[in-house]
């Protein structure tokens, strides 16, 4: 259960990220449980958790960092977010970099059996990003995962997580331009070159253990 008491205003020291951060993960946006947008009003994008094998000691919990997205050409549809827009950290051509909050773990409130990476980008979008390519640069840890007595308590904590992340990343040593190589890595989508929709569906089947007609809904930003 979530401990009583006020939350910290910032995550991480003013001097910037400390080991093992930054942590670099990447993957296509795959189907998730469909709860972030529909039940919580906090849309998320899921990526495969296989990259976490390089960080066996990484705790489950809530983290923050930068997300870059490379969108495939597709018809637009509308989706909204309850969190206020954060200014994109960087934009160029079809790649945009945004501050983000994410969970790594099993979400005790819902009792997930499969570990997931669920990313909430701090921006409002007018289209879904299922099948887009995503680079994730994790800068720091906000808090552990908790179980909650109600959905409202969970939502309240997530909204606080978003505010903590935004404040934390506005500090000088946490800004994108303060670190050589961060933006270059976030803009590099060479790993996704040639990836098809069928490739994404195959990744989903491996991650979720379901066939193509499974009941898991598409994750949305």
JSON list of C-alpha atoms in Angstrom, two decimals:
[
{"chain": "A", "resi": 1, "resn": "UNK", "atom": "CA", "xyz": [0.00, 0.00, 0.00]},
{"chain": "A", "resi": 2, "resn": "UNK", "atom": "CA", "xyz": [1.03, 3.59, -0.54]},
{"chain": "A", "resi": 3, "resn": "UNK", "atom": "CA", "xyz": [2.66, 5.08, 2.57]},
{"chain": "A", "resi": 4, "resn": "UNK", "atom": "CA", "xyz": [0.99, 8.06, 4.20]},
{"chain": "A", "resi": 5, "resn": "UNK", "atom": "CA", "xyz": [2.56, 11.50, 4.05]},
{"chain": "A", "resi": 6, "resn": "UNK", "atom": "CA", "xyz": [3.48, 14.15, 1.49]},
{"chain": "A", "resi": 7, "resn": "UNK", "atom": "CA", "xyz": [5.32, 13.33, -1.73]},
{"chain": "A", "resi": 8, "resn": "UNK", "atom": "CA", "xyz": [8.74, 14.76, -2.64]},
{"chain": "A", "resi": 9, "resn": "UNK", "atom": "CA", "xyz": [8.65, 17.65, -5.11]},
{"chain": "A", "resi": 10, "resn": "UNK", "atom": "CA", "xyz": [11.66, 16.40, -7.11]},
{"chain": "A", "resi": 11, "resn": "UNK", "atom": "CA", "xyz": [13.23, 13.10, -8.09]},
{"chain": "A", "resi": 12, "resn": "UNK", "atom": "CA", "xyz": [17.00, 12.72, -8.30]},
{"chain": "A", "resi": 13, "resn": "UNK", "atom": "CA", "xyz": [19.73, 15.16, -7.24]},
{"chain": "A", "resi": 14, "resn": "UNK", "atom": "CA", "xyz": [20.18, 18.64, -8.73]},
{"chain": "A", "resi": 15, "resn": "UNK", "atom": "CA", "xyz": [23.56, 17.46, -10.08]},
{"chain": "A", "resi": 16, "resn": "UNK", "atom": "CA", "xyz": [21.86, 15.26, -12.69]},
{"chain": "A", "resi": 17, "resn": "UNK", "atom": "CA", "xyz": [21.28, 11.56, -13.33]},
{"chain": "A", "resi": 18, "resn": "UNK", "atom": "CA", "xyz": [23.32, 9.03, -11.35]},
{"chain": "A", "resi": 19, "resn": "UNK", "atom": "CA", "xyz": [24.22, 5.42, -12.21]},
{"chain": "A", "resi": 20, "resn": "UNK", "atom": "CA", "xyz": [22.65, 3.29, -13.60]},
{"chain": "A", "resi": 21, "resn": "UNK", "atom": "CA", "xyz": [21.00, 6.17, -15.44]},
{"chain": "A", "resi": 22, "resn": "UNK", "atom": "CA", "xyz": [20.48, 7.03, -18.18]},
{"chain": "A", "resi": 23, "resn": "UNK", "atom": "CA", "xyz": [18.96, 3.72, -19.25]},
{"chain": "A", "resi": 24, "resn": "UNK", "atom": "CA", "xyz": [18.27, 3.31, -22.96]},
{"chain": "A", "resi": 25, "resn": "UNK", "atom": "CA", "xyz": [15.36, 1.21, -24.26]},
{"chain": "A", "resi": 26, "resn": "UNK", "atom": "CA", "xyz": [13.67, 1.05, -27.63]},
{"chain": "A", "resi": 27, "resn": "UNK", "atom": "CA", "xyz": [10.94, -0.79, -29.44]},
{"chain": "A", "resi": 28, "resn": "UNK", "atom": "CA", "xyz": [7.70, -0.53, -31.39]},
{"chain": "A", "resi": 29, "resn": "UNK", "atom": "CA", "xyz": [4.57, 0.70, -29.63]},
{"chain": "A", "resi": 30, "resn": "UNK", "atom": "CA", "xyz": [2.60, -2.50, -29.04]},
{"chain": "A", "resi": 31, "resn": "UNK", "atom": "CA", "xyz": [-0.83, -3.46, -27.74]},
{"chain": "A", "resi": 32, "resn": "UNK", "atom": "CA", "xyz": [-1.38, -3.04, -24.02]},
{"chain": "A", "resi": 33, "resn": "UNK", "atom": "CA", "xyz": [-4.24, -3.66, -21.62]},
{"chain": "A", "resi": 34, "resn": "UNK", "atom": "CA", "xyz": [-6.22, -0.65, -22.84]},
{"chain": "A", "resi": 35, "resn": "UNK", "atom": "CA", "xyz": [-6.77, 0.66, -19.31]},
{"chain": "A", "resi": 36, "resn": "UNK", "atom": "CA", "xyz": [-4.63, 3.80, -19.31]},
{"chain": "A", "resi": 37, "resn": "UNK", "atom": "CA", "xyz": [-6.89, 5.79, -21.60]},
{"chain": "A", "resi": 38, "resn": "UNK", "atom": "CA", "xyz": [-10.25, 4.08, -21.06]},
{"chain": "A", "resi": 39, "resn": "UNK", "atom": "CA", "xyz": [-10.27, 3.62, -17.27]},
{"chain": "A", "resi": 40, "resn": "UNK", "atom": "CA", "xyz": [-7.76, 6.14, -15.97]},
{"chain": "A", "resi": 41, "resn": "UNK", "atom": "CA", "xyz": [-7.84, 8.91, -18.55]},
{"chain": "A", "resi": 42, "resn": "UNK", "atom": "CA", "xyz": [-4.05, 8.68, -18.70]},
{"chain": "A", "resi": 43, "resn": "UNK", "atom": "CA", "xyz": [-3.07, 7.20, -22.10]},
{"chain": "A", "resi": 44, "resn": "UNK", "atom": "CA", "xyz": [0.06, 5.09, -22.29]},
{"chain": "A", "resi": 45, "resn": "UNK", "atom": "CA", "xyz": [2.28, 3.54, -24.94]},
{"chain": "A", "resi": 46, "resn": "UNK", "atom": "CA", "xyz": [3.74, 0.10, -24.28]},
{"chain": "A", "resi": 47, "resn": "UNK", "atom": "CA", "xyz": [7.04, -1.20, -25.63]},
{"chain": "A", "resi": 48, "resn": "UNK", "atom": "CA", "xyz": [8.46, -4.73, -25.27]},
{"chain": "A", "resi": 49, "resn": "UNK", "atom": "CA", "xyz": [10.25, -5.28, -21.92]},
{"chain": "A", "resi": 50, "resn": "UNK", "atom": "CA", "xyz": [13.02, -7.44, -23.40]},
{"chain": "A", "resi": 51, "resn": "UNK", "atom": "CA", "xyz": [15.55, -4.59, -23.21]},
{"chain": "A", "resi": 52, "resn": "UNK", "atom": "CA", "xyz": [15.33, -4.75, -19.42]},
{"chain": "A", "resi": 53, "resn": "UNK", "atom": "CA", "xyz": [17.40, -7.95, -19.48]},
{"chain": "A", "resi": 54, "resn": "UNK", "atom": "CA", "xyz": [20.48, -5.71, -19.62]},
{"chain": "A", "resi": 55, "resn": "UNK", "atom": "CA", "xyz": [19.45, -4.22, -16.25]},
{"chain": "A", "resi": 56, "resn": "UNK", "atom": "CA", "xyz": [18.62, -7.22, -14.02]},
{"chain": "A", "resi": 57, "resn": "UNK", "atom": "CA", "xyz": [18.84, -5.17, -10.82]},
{"chain": "A", "resi": 58, "resn": "UNK", "atom": "CA", "xyz": [16.42, -2.47, -11.95]},
{"chain": "A", "resi": 59, "resn": "UNK", "atom": "CA", "xyz": [13.54, -2.20, -9.48]},
{"chain": "A", "resi": 60, "resn": "UNK", "atom": "CA", "xyz": [9.90, -2.10, -10.47]},
{"chain": "A", "resi": 61, "resn": "UNK", "atom": "CA", "xyz": [8.40, 1.32, -10.04]},
{"chain": "A", "resi": 62, "resn": "UNK", "atom": "CA", "xyz": [7.73, 4.70, -11.59]},
{"chain": "A", "resi": 63, "resn": "UNK", "atom": "CA", "xyz": [10.45, 6.42, -13.62]},
{"chain": "A", "resi": 64, "resn": "UNK", "atom": "CA", "xyz": [10.85, 9.52, -15.78]},
{"chain": "A", "resi": 65, "resn": "UNK", "atom": "CA", "xyz": [12.85, 10.54, -18.82]},
{"chain": "A", "resi": 66, "resn": "UNK", "atom": "CA", "xyz": [12.67, 11.43, -22.50]},
{"chain": "A", "resi": 67, "resn": "UNK", "atom": "CA", "xyz": [10.70, 9.66, -25.21]},
{"chain": "A", "resi": 68, "resn": "UNK", "atom": "CA", "xyz": [11.21, 10.10, -28.95]},
{"chain": "A", "resi": 69, "resn": "UNK", "atom": "CA", "xyz": [8.67, 8.94, -31.50]},
{"chain": "A", "resi": 70, "resn": "UNK", "atom": "CA", "xyz": [9.00, 8.15, -35.17]},
{"chain": "A", "resi": 71, "resn": "UNK", "atom": "CA", "xyz": [5.54, 7.84, -36.69]},
{"chain": "A", "resi": 72, "resn": "UNK", "atom": "CA", "xyz": [4.57, 5.58, -39.57]},
{"chain": "A", "resi": 73, "resn": "UNK", "atom": "CA", "xyz": [2.23, 7.10, -42.17]},
{"chain": "A", "resi": 74, "resn": "UNK", "atom": "CA", "xyz": [-1.34, 6.25, -41.12]},
{"chain": "A", "resi": 75, "resn": "UNK", "atom": "CA", "xyz": [-4.78, 7.87, -40.83]},
{"chain": "A", "resi": 76, "resn": "UNK", "atom": "CA", "xyz": [-5.17, 10.08, -37.77]},
{"chain": "A", "resi": 77, "resn": "UNK", "atom": "CA", "xyz": [-7.67, 9.52, -34.98]},
{"chain": "A", "resi": 78, "resn": "UNK", "atom": "CA", "xyz": [-8.31, 11.61, -31.91]},
{"chain": "A", "resi": 79, "resn": "UNK", "atom": "CA", "xyz": [-7.18, 10.88, -28.36]},
{"chain": "A", "resi": 80, "resn": "UNK", "atom": "CA", "xyz": [-6.70, 13.16, -25.37]},
{"chain": "A", "resi": 81, "resn": "UNK", "atom": "CA", "xyz": [-4.80, 13.26, -22.11]},
{"chain": "A", "resi": 82, "resn": "UNK", "atom": "CA", "xyz": [-5.67, 14.63, -18.68]},
{"chain": "A", "resi": 83, "resn": "UNK", "atom": "CA", "xyz": [-2.14, 15.87, -17.98]},
{"chain": "A", "resi": 84, "resn": "UNK", "atom": "CA", "xyz": [-1.08, 19.35, -19.11]},
{"chain": "A", "resi": 85, "resn": "UNK", "atom": "CA", "xyz": [1.08, 19.67, -22.20]},
{"chain": "A", "resi": 86, "resn": "UNK", "atom": "CA", "xyz": [4.79, 19.84, -21.62]},
{"chain": "A", "resi": 87, "resn": "UNK", "atom": "CA", "xyz": [6.82, 21.66, -24.26]},
{"chain": "A", "resi": 88, "resn": "UNK", "atom": "CA", "xyz": [8.56, 19.19, -26.58]},
{"chain": "A", "resi": 89, "resn": "UNK", "atom": "CA", "xyz": [12.23, 18.97, -25.72]},
{"chain": "A", "resi": 90, "resn": "UNK", "atom": "CA", "xyz": [13.14, 18.83, -29.39]},
{"chain": "A", "resi": 91, "resn": "UNK", "atom": "CA", "xyz": [11.41, 18.50, -32.75]},
{"chain": "A", "resi": 92, "resn": "UNK", "atom": "CA", "xyz": [12.84, 17.67, -36.16]},
{"chain": "A", "resi": 93, "resn": "UNK", "atom": "CA", "xyz": [11.11, 16.22, -39.23]},
{"chain": "A", "resi": 94, "resn": "UNK", "atom": "CA", "xyz": [9.03, 13.20, -38.13]},
{"chain": "A", "resi": 95, "resn": "UNK", "atom": "CA", "xyz": [10.91, 12.67, -34.85]},
{"chain": "A", "resi": 96, "resn": "UNK", "atom": "CA", "xyz": [9.79, 14.53, -31.74]},
{"chain": "A", "resi": 97, "resn": "UNK", "atom": "CA", "xyz": [11.24, 14.26, -28.24]},
{"chain": "A", "resi": 98, "resn": "UNK", "atom": "CA", "xyz": [9.02, 14.66, -25.17]},
{"chain": "A", "resi": 99, "resn": "UNK", "atom": "CA", "xyz": [9.37, 14.41, -21.39]},
{"chain": "A", "resi": 100, "resn": "UNK", "atom": "CA", "xyz": [7.63, 11.31, -20.08]},
{"chain": "A", "resi": 101, "resn": "UNK", "atom": "CA", "xyz": [6.62, 9.31, -17.03]},
{"chain": "A", "resi": 102, "resn": "UNK", "atom": "CA", "xyz": [6.62, 5.51, -17.12]},
{"chain": "A", "resi": 103, "resn": "UNK", "atom": "CA", "xyz": [5.96, 2.45, -15.04]},
{"chain": "A", "resi": 104, "resn": "UNK", "atom": "CA", "xyz": [8.06, -0.69, -15.13]},
{"chain": "A", "resi": 105, "resn": "UNK", "atom": "CA", "xyz": [6.48, -3.63, -13.38]},
{"chain": "A", "resi": 106, "resn": "UNK", "atom": "CA", "xyz": [3.23, -5.46, -12.74]},
{"chain": "A", "resi": 107, "resn": "UNK", "atom": "CA", "xyz": [0.82, -2.72, -11.59]},
{"chain": "A", "resi": 108, "resn": "UNK", "atom": "CA", "xyz": [-0.30, -4.22, -8.25]},
{"chain": "A", "resi": 109, "resn": "UNK", "atom": "CA", "xyz": [-3.68, -2.48, -8.39]},
{"chain": "A", "resi": 110, "resn": "UNK", "atom": "CA", "xyz": [-4.59, -4.59, -11.44]},
{"chain": "A", "resi": 111, "resn": "UNK", "atom": "CA", "xyz": [-2.48, -7.63, -10.55]},
{"chain": "A", "resi": 112, "resn": "UNK", "atom": "CA", "xyz": [-0.76, -7.99, -13.92]},
{"chain": "A", "resi": 113, "resn": "UNK", "atom": "CA", "xyz": [1.03, -11.30, -14.47]},
{"chain": "A", "resi": 114, "resn": "UNK", "atom": "CA", "xyz": [3.32, -9.97, -17.19]},
{"chain": "A", "resi": 115, "resn": "UNK", "atom": "CA", "xyz": [5.90, -7.27, -16.59]},
{"chain": "A", "resi": 116, "resn": "UNK", "atom": "CA", "xyz": [5.32, -4.25, -18.78]},
{"chain": "A", "resi": 117, "resn": "UNK", "atom": "CA", "xyz": [6.79, -0.89, -19.72]},
{"chain": "A", "resi": 118, "resn": "UNK", "atom": "CA", "xyz": [3.95, 1.64, -19.89]},
{"chain": "A", "resi": 119, "resn": "UNK", "atom": "CA", "xyz": [4.93, 5.16, -20.97]},
{"chain": "A", "resi": 120, "resn": "UNK", "atom": "CA", "xyz": [2.82, 8.28, -20.53]},
{"chain": "A", "resi": 121, "resn": "UNK", "atom": "CA", "xyz": [4.12, 11.07, -22.75]},
{"chain": "A", "resi": 122, "resn": "UNK", "atom": "CA", "xyz": [3.54, 14.51, -21.24]},
{"chain": "A", "resi": 123, "resn": "UNK", "atom": "CA", "xyz": [1.77, 15.94, -24.25]},
{"chain": "A", "resi": 124, "resn": "UNK", "atom": "CA", "xyz": [-1.69, 15.87, -25.85]},
{"chain": "A", "resi": 125, "resn": "UNK", "atom": "CA", "xyz": [-1.89, 14.07, -29.19]},
{"chain": "A", "resi": 126, "resn": "UNK", "atom": "CA", "xyz": [-4.48, 13.98, -31.95]},
{"chain": "A", "resi": 127, "resn": "UNK", "atom": "CA", "xyz": [-3.65, 10.51, -33.21]},
{"chain": "A", "resi": 128, "resn": "UNK", "atom": "CA", "xyz": [-2.85, 7.04, -31.97]},
{"chain": "A", "resi": 129, "resn": "UNK", "atom": "CA", "xyz": [0.70, 5.73, -32.15]},
{"chain": "A", "resi": 130, "resn": "UNK", "atom": "CA", "xyz": [0.24, 2.01, -32.26]},
{"chain": "A", "resi": 131, "resn": "UNK", "atom": "CA", "xyz": [3.04, 0.65, -34.47]},
{"chain": "A", "resi": 132, "resn": "UNK", "atom": "CA", "xyz": [5.23, 3.75, -34.16]},
{"chain": "A", "resi": 133, "resn": "UNK", "atom": "CA", "xyz": [8.90, 3.35, -33.25]},
{"chain": "A", "resi": 134, "resn": "UNK", "atom": "CA", "xyz": [9.89, 4.62, -29.81]},
{"chain": "A", "resi": 135, "resn": "UNK", "atom": "CA", "xyz": [13.20, 5.39, -28.11]},
{"chain": "A", "resi": 136, "resn": "UNK", "atom": "CA", "xyz": [13.16, 5.77, -24.33]},
{"chain": "A", "resi": 137, "resn": "UNK", "atom": "CA", "xyz": [15.89, 7.45, -22.29]},
{"chain": "A", "resi": 138, "resn": "UNK", "atom": "CA", "xyz": [15.18, 6.82, -18.60]},
{"chain": "A", "resi": 139, "resn": "UNK", "atom": "CA", "xyz": [16.80, 9.41, -16.35]},
{"chain": "A", "resi": 140, "resn": "UNK", "atom": "CA", "xyz": [15.63, 8.60, -12.86]},
{"chain": "A", "resi": 141, "resn": "UNK", "atom": "CA", "xyz": [13.39, 6.83, -10.35]},
{"chain": "A", "resi": 142, "resn": "UNK", "atom": "CA", "xyz": [10.35, 8.52, -8.80]},
{"chain": "A", "resi": 143, "resn": "UNK", "atom": "CA", "xyz": [8.82, 5.89, -6.50]},
{"chain": "A", "resi": 144, "resn": "UNK", "atom": "CA", "xyz": [8.04, 2.18, -6.05]},
{"chain": "A", "resi": 145, "resn": "UNK", "atom": "CA", "xyz": [4.88, 0.53, -7.36]},
{"chain": "A", "resi": 146, "resn": "UNK", "atom": "CA", "xyz": [2.03, 0.52, -4.84]},
{"chain": "A", "resi": 147, "resn": "UNK", "atom": "CA", "xyz": [-1.34, -1.13, -4.51]},
{"chain": "A", "resi": 148, "resn": "UNK", "atom": "CA", "xyz": [-4.22, 1.28, -3.95]},
{"chain": "A", "resi": 149, "resn": "UNK", "atom": "CA", "xyz": [-7.51, 1.25, -2.09]},
{"chain": "A", "resi": 150, "resn": "UNK", "atom": "CA", "xyz": [-9.27, 2.88, -5.04]},
{"chain": "A", "resi": 151, "resn": "UNK", "atom": "CA", "xyz": [-8.84, 3.83, -8.67]},
{"chain": "A", "resi": 152, "resn": "UNK", "atom": "CA", "xyz": [-9.08, 7.49, -7.64]},
{"chain": "A", "resi": 153, "resn": "UNK", "atom": "CA", "xyz": [-6.06, 7.11, -5.35]},
{"chain": "A", "resi": 154, "resn": "UNK", "atom": "CA", "xyz": [-4.09, 5.55, -8.20]},
{"chain": "A", "resi": 155, "resn": "UNK", "atom": "CA", "xyz": [-5.00, 8.40, -10.56]},
{"chain": "A", "resi": 156, "resn": "UNK", "atom": "CA", "xyz": [-4.07, 11.00, -7.94]},
{"chain": "A", "resi": 157, "resn": "UNK", "atom": "CA", "xyz": [-0.62, 9.48, -7.50]},
{"chain": "A", "resi": 158, "resn": "UNK", "atom": "CA", "xyz": [-0.04, 9.28, -11.27]},
{"chain": "A", "resi": 159, "resn": "UNK", "atom": "CA", "xyz": [-0.92, 12.94, -11.65]},
{"chain": "A", "resi": 160, "resn": "UNK", "atom": "CA", "xyz": [1.59, 13.75, -8.90]},
{"chain": "A", "resi": 161, "resn": "UNK", "atom": "CA", "xyz": [4.19, 11.61, -10.70]},
{"chain": "A", "resi": 162, "resn": "UNK", "atom": "CA", "xyz": [3.70, 13.75, -13.82]},
{"chain": "A", "resi": 163, "resn": "UNK", "atom": "CA", "xyz": [4.24, 16.97, -11.88]},
{"chain": "A", "resi": 164, "resn": "UNK", "atom": "CA", "xyz": [7.34, 15.58, -10.16]},
{"chain": "A", "resi": 165, "resn": "UNK", "atom": "CA", "xyz": [8.79, 14.52, -13.52]},
{"chain": "A", "resi": 166, "resn": "UNK", "atom": "CA", "xyz": [8.14, 17.89, -15.15]},
{"chain": "A", "resi": 167, "resn": "UNK", "atom": "CA", "xyz": [9.72, 19.82, -12.28]},
{"chain": "A", "resi": 168, "resn": "UNK", "atom": "CA", "xyz": [12.69, 17.47, -12.10]},
{"chain": "A", "resi": 169, "resn": "UNK", "atom": "CA", "xyz": [13.49, 17.67, -15.81]},
{"chain": "A", "resi": 170, "resn": "UNK", "atom": "CA", "xyz": [13.42, 21.47, -15.87]},
{"chain": "A", "resi": 171, "resn": "UNK", "atom": "CA", "xyz": [16.56, 21.58, -13.73]},
{"chain": "A", "resi": 172, "resn": "UNK", "atom": "CA", "xyz": [19.69, 22.54, -15.66]},
{"chain": "A", "resi": 173, "resn": "UNK", "atom": "CA", "xyz": [21.57, 19.25, -15.27]},
{"chain": "A", "resi": 174, "resn": "UNK", "atom": "CA", "xyz": [18.53, 17.24, -16.41]},
{"chain": "A", "resi": 175, "resn": "UNK", "atom": "CA", "xyz": [17.85, 19.12, -19.62]},
{"chain": "A", "resi": 176, "resn": "UNK", "atom": "CA", "xyz": [18.41, 17.40, -22.95]},
{"chain": "A", "resi": 177, "resn": "UNK", "atom": "CA", "xyz": [20.99, 19.87, -24.21]},
{"chain": "A", "resi": 178, "resn": "UNK", "atom": "CA", "xyz": [23.10, 19.49, -21.05]},
{"chain": "A", "resi": 179, "resn": "UNK", "atom": "CA", "xyz": [24.37, 16.05, -22.08]},
{"chain": "A", "resi": 180, "resn": "UNK", "atom": "CA", "xyz": [26.29, 15.24, -25.23]},
{"chain": "A", "resi": 181, "resn": "UNK", "atom": "CA", "xyz": [24.89, 12.31, -27.16]},
{"chain": "A", "resi": 182, "resn": "UNK", "atom": "CA", "xyz": [21.44, 12.17, -25.59]},
{"chain": "A", "resi": 183, "resn": "UNK", "atom": "CA", "xyz": [19.57, 13.85, -28.44]},
{"chain": "A", "resi": 184, "resn": "UNK", "atom": "CA", "xyz": [21.60, 12.03, -31.09]},
{"chain": "A", "resi": 185, "resn": "UNK", "atom": "CA", "xyz": [20.64, 8.67, -29.56]},
{"chain": "A", "resi": 186, "resn": "UNK", "atom": "CA", "xyz": [16.98, 9.63, -29.24]},
{"chain": "A", "resi": 187, "resn": "UNK", "atom": "CA", "xyz": [16.88, 10.55, -32.93]},
{"chain": "A", "resi": 188, "resn": "UNK", "atom": "CA", "xyz": [18.51, 7.34, -34.13]},
{"chain": "A", "resi": 189, "resn": "UNK", "atom": "CA", "xyz": [15.88, 4.91, -35.40]},
{"chain": "A", "resi": 190, "resn": "UNK", "atom": "CA", "xyz": [18.18, 2.74, -37.47]},
{"chain": "A", "resi": 191, "resn": "UNK", "atom": "CA", "xyz": [17.06, -0.28, -35.43]},
{"chain": "A", "resi": 192, "resn": "UNK", "atom": "CA", "xyz": [13.50, 0.14, -36.77]},
{"chain": "A", "resi": 193, "resn": "UNK", "atom": "CA", "xyz": [14.41, 0.36, -40.44]},
{"chain": "A", "resi": 194, "resn": "UNK", "atom": "CA", "xyz": [12.42, -2.20, -42.42]},
{"chain": "A", "resi": 195, "resn": "UNK", "atom": "CA", "xyz": [10.11, -3.14, -39.54]},
{"chain": "A", "resi": 196, "resn": "UNK", "atom": "CA", "xyz": [6.62, -4.05, -40.78]},
{"chain": "A", "resi": 197, "resn": "UNK", "atom": "CA", "xyz": [3.21, -4.27, -39.17]},
{"chain": "A", "resi": 198, "resn": "UNK", "atom": "CA", "xyz": [3.52, -8.05, -39.08]},
{"chain": "A", "resi": 199, "resn": "UNK", "atom": "CA", "xyz": [6.84, -7.70, -37.24]},
{"chain": "A", "resi": 200, "resn": "UNK", "atom": "CA", "xyz": [5.07, -5.60, -34.60]},
{"chain": "A", "resi": 201, "resn": "UNK", "atom": "CA", "xyz": [2.28, -8.16, -34.23]},
{"chain": "A", "resi": 202, "resn": "UNK", "atom": "CA", "xyz": [4.85, -10.92, -33.78]},
{"chain": "A", "resi": 203, "resn": "UNK", "atom": "CA", "xyz": [6.50, -8.93, -31.00]},
{"chain": "A", "resi": 204, "resn": "UNK", "atom": "CA", "xyz": [3.07, -8.53, -29.35]},
{"chain": "A", "resi": 205, "resn": "UNK", "atom": "CA", "xyz": [2.42, -12.26, -29.46]},
{"chain": "A", "resi": 206, "resn": "UNK", "atom": "CA", "xyz": [5.72, -12.94, -27.76]},
{"chain": "A", "resi": 207, "resn": "UNK", "atom": "CA", "xyz": [5.20, -10.28, -25.09]},
{"chain": "A", "resi": 208, "resn": "UNK", "atom": "CA", "xyz": [1.57, -10.93, -24.28]},
{"chain": "A", "resi": 209, "resn": "UNK", "atom": "CA", "xyz": [1.40, -14.64, -24.98]},
{"chain": "A", "resi": 210, "resn": "UNK", "atom": "CA", "xyz": [-1.72, -14.20, -27.07]},
{"chain": "A", "resi": 211, "resn": "UNK", "atom": "CA", "xyz": [-2.55, -14.95, -30.67]},
{"chain": "A", "resi": 212, "resn": "UNK", "atom": "CA", "xyz": [-3.53, -12.32, -33.16]},
{"chain": "A", "resi": 213, "resn": "UNK", "atom": "CA", "xyz": [-7.18, -12.53, -32.07]},
{"chain": "A", "resi": 214, "resn": "UNK", "atom": "CA", "xyz": [-6.44, -12.14, -28.36]},
{"chain": "A", "resi": 215, "resn": "UNK", "atom": "CA", "xyz": [-8.53, -9.90, -26.16]},
{"chain": "A", "resi": 216, "resn": "UNK", "atom": "CA", "xyz": [-5.81, -7.40, -25.28]},
{"chain": "A", "resi": 217, "resn": "UNK", "atom": "CA", "xyz": [-6.62, -3.95, -26.60]},
{"chain": "A", "resi": 218, "resn": "UNK", "atom": "CA", "xyz": [-4.35, -1.57, -28.44]},
{"chain": "A", "resi": 219, "resn": "UNK", "atom": "CA", "xyz": [-2.30, 0.72, -26.25]},
{"chain": "A", "resi": 220, "resn": "UNK", "atom": "CA", "xyz": [-2.71, 4.39, -27.02]},
{"chain": "A", "resi": 221, "resn": "UNK", "atom": "CA", "xyz": [-0.76, 7.49, -26.18]}
]
